[in-house]
mmCIF file of C-alpha atoms in Angstrom:
data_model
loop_
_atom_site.group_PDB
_atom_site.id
_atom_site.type_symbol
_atom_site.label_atom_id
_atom_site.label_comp_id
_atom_site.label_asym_id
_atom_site.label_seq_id
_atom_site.Cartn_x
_atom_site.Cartn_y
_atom_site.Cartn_z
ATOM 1 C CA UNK A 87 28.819 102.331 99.906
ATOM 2 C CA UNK A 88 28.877 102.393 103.691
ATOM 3 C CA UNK A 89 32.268 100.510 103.843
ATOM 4 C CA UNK A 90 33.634 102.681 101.254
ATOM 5 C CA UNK A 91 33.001 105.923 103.021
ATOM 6 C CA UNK A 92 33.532 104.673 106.680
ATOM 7 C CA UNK A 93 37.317 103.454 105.073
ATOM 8 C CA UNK A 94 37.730 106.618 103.714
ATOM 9 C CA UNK A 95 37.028 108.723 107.039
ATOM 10 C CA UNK A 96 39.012 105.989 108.854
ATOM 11 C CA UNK A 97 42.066 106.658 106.244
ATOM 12 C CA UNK A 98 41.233 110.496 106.803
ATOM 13 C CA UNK A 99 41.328 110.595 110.369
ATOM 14 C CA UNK A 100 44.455 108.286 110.349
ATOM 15 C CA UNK A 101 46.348 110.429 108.169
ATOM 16 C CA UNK A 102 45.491 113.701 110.436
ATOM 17 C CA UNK A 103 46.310 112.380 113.280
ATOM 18 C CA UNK A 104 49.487 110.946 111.883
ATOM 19 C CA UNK A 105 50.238 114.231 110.390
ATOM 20 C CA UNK A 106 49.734 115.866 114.005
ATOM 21 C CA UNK A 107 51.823 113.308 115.561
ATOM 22 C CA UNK A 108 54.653 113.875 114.035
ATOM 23 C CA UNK A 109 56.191 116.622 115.782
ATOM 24 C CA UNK A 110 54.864 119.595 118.142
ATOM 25 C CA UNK A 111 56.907 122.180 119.112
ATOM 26 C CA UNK A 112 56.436 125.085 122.227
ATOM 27 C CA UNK A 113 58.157 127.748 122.771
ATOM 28 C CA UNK A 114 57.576 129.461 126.607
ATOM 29 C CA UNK A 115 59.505 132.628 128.538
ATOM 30 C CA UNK A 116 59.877 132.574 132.125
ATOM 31 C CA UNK A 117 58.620 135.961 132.617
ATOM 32 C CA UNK A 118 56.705 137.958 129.543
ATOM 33 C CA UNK A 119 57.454 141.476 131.779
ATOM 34 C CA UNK A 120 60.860 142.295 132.065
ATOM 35 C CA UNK A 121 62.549 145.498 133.158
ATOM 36 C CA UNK A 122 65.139 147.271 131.144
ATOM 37 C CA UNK A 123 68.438 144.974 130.508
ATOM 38 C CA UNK A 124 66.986 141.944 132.793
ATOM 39 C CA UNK A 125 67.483 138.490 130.941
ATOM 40 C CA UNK A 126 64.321 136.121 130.417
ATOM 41 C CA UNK A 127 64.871 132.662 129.594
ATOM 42 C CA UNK A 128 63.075 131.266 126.478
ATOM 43 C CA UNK A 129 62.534 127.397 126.969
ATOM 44 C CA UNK A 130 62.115 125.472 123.121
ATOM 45 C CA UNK A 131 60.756 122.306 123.602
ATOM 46 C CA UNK A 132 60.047 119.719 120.598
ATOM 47 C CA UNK A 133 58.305 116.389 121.184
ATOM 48 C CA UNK A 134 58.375 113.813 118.407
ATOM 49 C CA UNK A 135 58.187 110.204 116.686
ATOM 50 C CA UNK A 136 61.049 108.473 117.536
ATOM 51 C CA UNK A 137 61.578 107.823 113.503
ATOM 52 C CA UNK A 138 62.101 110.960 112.552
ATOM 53 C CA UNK A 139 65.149 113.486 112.771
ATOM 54 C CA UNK A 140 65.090 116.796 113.527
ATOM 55 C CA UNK A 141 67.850 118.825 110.813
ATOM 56 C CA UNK A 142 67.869 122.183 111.660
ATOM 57 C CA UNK A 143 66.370 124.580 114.620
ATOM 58 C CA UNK A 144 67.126 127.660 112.968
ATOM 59 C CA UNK A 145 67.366 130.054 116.081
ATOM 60 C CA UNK A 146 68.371 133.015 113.387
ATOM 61 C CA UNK A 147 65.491 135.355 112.944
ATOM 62 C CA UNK A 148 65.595 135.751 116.796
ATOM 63 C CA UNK A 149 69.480 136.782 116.379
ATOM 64 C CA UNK A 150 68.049 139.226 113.881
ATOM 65 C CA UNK A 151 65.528 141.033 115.684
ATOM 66 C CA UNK A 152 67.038 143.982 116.036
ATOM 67 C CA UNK A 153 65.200 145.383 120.044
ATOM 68 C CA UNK A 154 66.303 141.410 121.688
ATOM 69 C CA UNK A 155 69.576 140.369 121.801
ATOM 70 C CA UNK A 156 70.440 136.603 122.739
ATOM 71 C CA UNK A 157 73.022 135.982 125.077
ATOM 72 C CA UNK A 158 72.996 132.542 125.540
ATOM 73 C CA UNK A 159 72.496 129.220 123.638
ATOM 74 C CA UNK A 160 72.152 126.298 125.389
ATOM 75 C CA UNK A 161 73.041 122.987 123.882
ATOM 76 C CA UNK A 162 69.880 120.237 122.832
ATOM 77 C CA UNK A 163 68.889 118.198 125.782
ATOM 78 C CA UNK A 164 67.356 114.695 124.605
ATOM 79 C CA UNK A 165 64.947 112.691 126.450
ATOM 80 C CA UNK A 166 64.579 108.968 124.872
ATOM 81 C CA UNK A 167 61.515 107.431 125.691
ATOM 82 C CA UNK A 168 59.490 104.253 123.507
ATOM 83 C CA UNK A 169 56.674 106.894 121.994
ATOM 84 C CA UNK A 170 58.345 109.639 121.897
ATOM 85 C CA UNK A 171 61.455 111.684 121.810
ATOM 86 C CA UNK A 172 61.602 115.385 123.462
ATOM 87 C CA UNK A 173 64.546 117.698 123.229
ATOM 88 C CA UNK A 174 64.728 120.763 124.722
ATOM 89 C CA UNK A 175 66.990 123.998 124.445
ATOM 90 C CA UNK A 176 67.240 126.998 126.426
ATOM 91 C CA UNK A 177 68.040 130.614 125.123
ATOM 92 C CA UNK A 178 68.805 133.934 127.265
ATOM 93 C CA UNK A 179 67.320 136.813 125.967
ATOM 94 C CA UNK A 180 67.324 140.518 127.087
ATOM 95 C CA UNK A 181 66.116 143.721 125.872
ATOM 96 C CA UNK A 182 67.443 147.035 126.175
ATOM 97 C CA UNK A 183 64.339 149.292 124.319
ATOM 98 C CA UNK A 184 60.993 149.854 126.554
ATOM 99 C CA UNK A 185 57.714 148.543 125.077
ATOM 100 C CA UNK A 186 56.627 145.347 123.666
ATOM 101 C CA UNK A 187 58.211 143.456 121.293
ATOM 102 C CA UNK A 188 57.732 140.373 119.595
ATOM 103 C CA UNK A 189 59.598 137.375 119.680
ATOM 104 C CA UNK A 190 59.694 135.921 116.097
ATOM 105 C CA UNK A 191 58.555 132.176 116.013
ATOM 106 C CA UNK A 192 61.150 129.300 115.973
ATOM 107 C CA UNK A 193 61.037 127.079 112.766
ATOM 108 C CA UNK A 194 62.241 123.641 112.857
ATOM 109 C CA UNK A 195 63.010 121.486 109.798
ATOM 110 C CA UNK A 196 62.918 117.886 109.998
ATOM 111 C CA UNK A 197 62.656 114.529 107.782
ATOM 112 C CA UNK A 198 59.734 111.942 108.437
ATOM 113 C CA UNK A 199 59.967 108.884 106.346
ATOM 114 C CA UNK A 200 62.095 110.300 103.981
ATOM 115 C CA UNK A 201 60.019 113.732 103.241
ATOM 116 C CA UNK A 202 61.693 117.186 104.635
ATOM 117 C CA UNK A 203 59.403 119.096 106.463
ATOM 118 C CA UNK A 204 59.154 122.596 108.431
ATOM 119 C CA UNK A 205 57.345 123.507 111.644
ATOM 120 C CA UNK A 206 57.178 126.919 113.582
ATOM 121 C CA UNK A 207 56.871 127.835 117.072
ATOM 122 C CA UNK A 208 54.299 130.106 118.155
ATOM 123 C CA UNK A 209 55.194 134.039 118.819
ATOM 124 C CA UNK A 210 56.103 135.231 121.928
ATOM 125 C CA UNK A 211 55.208 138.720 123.183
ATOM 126 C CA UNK A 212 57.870 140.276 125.679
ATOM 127 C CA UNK A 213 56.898 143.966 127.586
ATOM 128 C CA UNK A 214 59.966 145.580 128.490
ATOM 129 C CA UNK A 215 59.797 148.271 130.893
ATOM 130 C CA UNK A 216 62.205 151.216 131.891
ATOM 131 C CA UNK A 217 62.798 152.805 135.589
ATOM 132 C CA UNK A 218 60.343 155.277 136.152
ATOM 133 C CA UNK A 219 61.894 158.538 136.119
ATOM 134 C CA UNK A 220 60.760 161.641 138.632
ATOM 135 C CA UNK A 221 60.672 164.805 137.107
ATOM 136 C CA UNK A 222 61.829 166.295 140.693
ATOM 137 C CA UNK A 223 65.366 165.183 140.514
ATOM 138 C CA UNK A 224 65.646 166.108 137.250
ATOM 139 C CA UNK A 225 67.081 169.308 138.430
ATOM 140 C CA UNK A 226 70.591 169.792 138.839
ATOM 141 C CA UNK A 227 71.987 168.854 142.124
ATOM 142 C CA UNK A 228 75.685 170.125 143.779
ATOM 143 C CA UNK A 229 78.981 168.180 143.005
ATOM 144 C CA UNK A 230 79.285 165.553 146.268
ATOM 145 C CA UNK A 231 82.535 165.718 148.637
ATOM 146 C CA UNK A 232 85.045 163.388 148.350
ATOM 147 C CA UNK A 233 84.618 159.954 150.029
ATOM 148 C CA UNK A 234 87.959 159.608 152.420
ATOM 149 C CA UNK A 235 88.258 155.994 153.731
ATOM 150 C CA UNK A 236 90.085 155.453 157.595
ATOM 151 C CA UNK A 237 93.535 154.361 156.919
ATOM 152 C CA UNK A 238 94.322 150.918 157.916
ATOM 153 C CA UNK A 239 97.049 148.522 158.601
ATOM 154 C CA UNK A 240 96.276 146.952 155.160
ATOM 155 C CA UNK A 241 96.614 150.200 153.423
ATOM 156 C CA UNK A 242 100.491 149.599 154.182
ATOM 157 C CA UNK A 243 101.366 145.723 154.244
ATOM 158 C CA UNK A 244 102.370 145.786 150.618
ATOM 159 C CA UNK A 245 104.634 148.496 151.420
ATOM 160 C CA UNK A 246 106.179 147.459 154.606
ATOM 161 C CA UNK A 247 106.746 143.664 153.072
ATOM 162 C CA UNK A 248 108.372 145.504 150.482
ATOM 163 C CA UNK A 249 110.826 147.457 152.767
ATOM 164 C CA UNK A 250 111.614 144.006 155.061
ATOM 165 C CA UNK A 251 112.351 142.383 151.692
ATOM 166 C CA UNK A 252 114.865 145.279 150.107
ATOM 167 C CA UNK A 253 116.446 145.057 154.006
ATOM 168 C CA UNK A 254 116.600 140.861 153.841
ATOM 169 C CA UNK A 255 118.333 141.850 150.443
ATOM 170 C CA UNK A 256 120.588 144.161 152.056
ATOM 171 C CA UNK A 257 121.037 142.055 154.880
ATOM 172 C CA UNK A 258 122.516 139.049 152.438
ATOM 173 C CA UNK A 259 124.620 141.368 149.958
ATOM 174 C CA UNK A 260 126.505 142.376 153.415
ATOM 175 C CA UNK A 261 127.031 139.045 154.846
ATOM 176 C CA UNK A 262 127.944 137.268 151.584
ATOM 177 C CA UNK A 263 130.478 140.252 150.815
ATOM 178 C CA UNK A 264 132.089 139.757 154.758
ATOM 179 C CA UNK A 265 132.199 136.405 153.983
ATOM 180 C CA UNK A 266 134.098 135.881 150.542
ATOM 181 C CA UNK A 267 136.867 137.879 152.543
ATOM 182 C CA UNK A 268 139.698 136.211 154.114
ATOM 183 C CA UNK A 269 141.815 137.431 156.982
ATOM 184 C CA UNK A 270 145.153 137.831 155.621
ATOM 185 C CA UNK A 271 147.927 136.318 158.241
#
């Protein structure tokens, strides 16, 4: 009876942490405080048995979240290593609505051994923030003068190369004219 049960809690405890070994996956931001229109980078990372393969991350319920926009996809980087196999992907995200939102978790669907599976990332929380606003200048304020810039010998190179040019032009037209006529005798 002993053996029995101390096989079975052996079996159990193999098959959880089996099960656990598998395939973990993290999902971090550089910054969970942004300001208004500022890009955060979200860093996926997925560590796993060297057996099994990863089919789909399916990055589309982030796309769909309708306050974060994604701006950039980086392509899978994959570190080989005897235990284990960890890829990693980077996405830009930004925000352009104040307050917190939340960034929808990450599922991942893989085979083990021939079984399909599915694994999620945790949630991500991301405070956006806007420019603080002061009611004195909300007023309205007089129409500015107009800037004038010095004038500089810049300002007319393009026009003076122009006018050498037209007279080099000129110049040619003349001489090639003088010299297709010949002195009659």
């Amino acid at each position: 009876m002993k053996r029995s049960l101390f096989g079975i809690l052996i079996l159990l405890f193999g098959c959880l942490i089996h099960g656990q070994a598998q395939i973990k996956v993290t999902a971090k931001l550089d910054s969970s405080n942004i300001l208004i229109g500022d890009q955060v980078r979200m860093k996926l990372q997925l560590s796993h048995l060297p057996e099994l393969n990863i089919q789909d991350i399916d990055i589309s319920a982030i796309e769909q979240e309708p306050k974060i926009e994604v701006i950039k996809i980086t392509p899978l980087d994959t570190i080989y290593n005897k235990e284990e196999v960890i890829v990693e992907q980077n996405i830009i995200l930004t925000s352009f609505d104040s307050g917190y939102h939340f960034i929808p978790s990450v599922p991942v669907r893989y085979v083990y051994q021939g079984e399909e599976g599915q694994i999620r990332s945790e949630q991500l929380a991301l405070m956006v923030r806007t420019y603080p606003i002061e009611t004195d200048s909300l007023a309205l304020q007089p129409i500015k003068d107009i800037i004038s810039e010095p004038i500089s010998f810049w300002d007319f190179l393009p026009y003076l190369a122009i006018g050498l040019g037209a007279l080099l032009l000129i110049g040619l037209i003349v001489w090639w004219i003088r010299s297709k006529k010949k002195p009659e005798e």
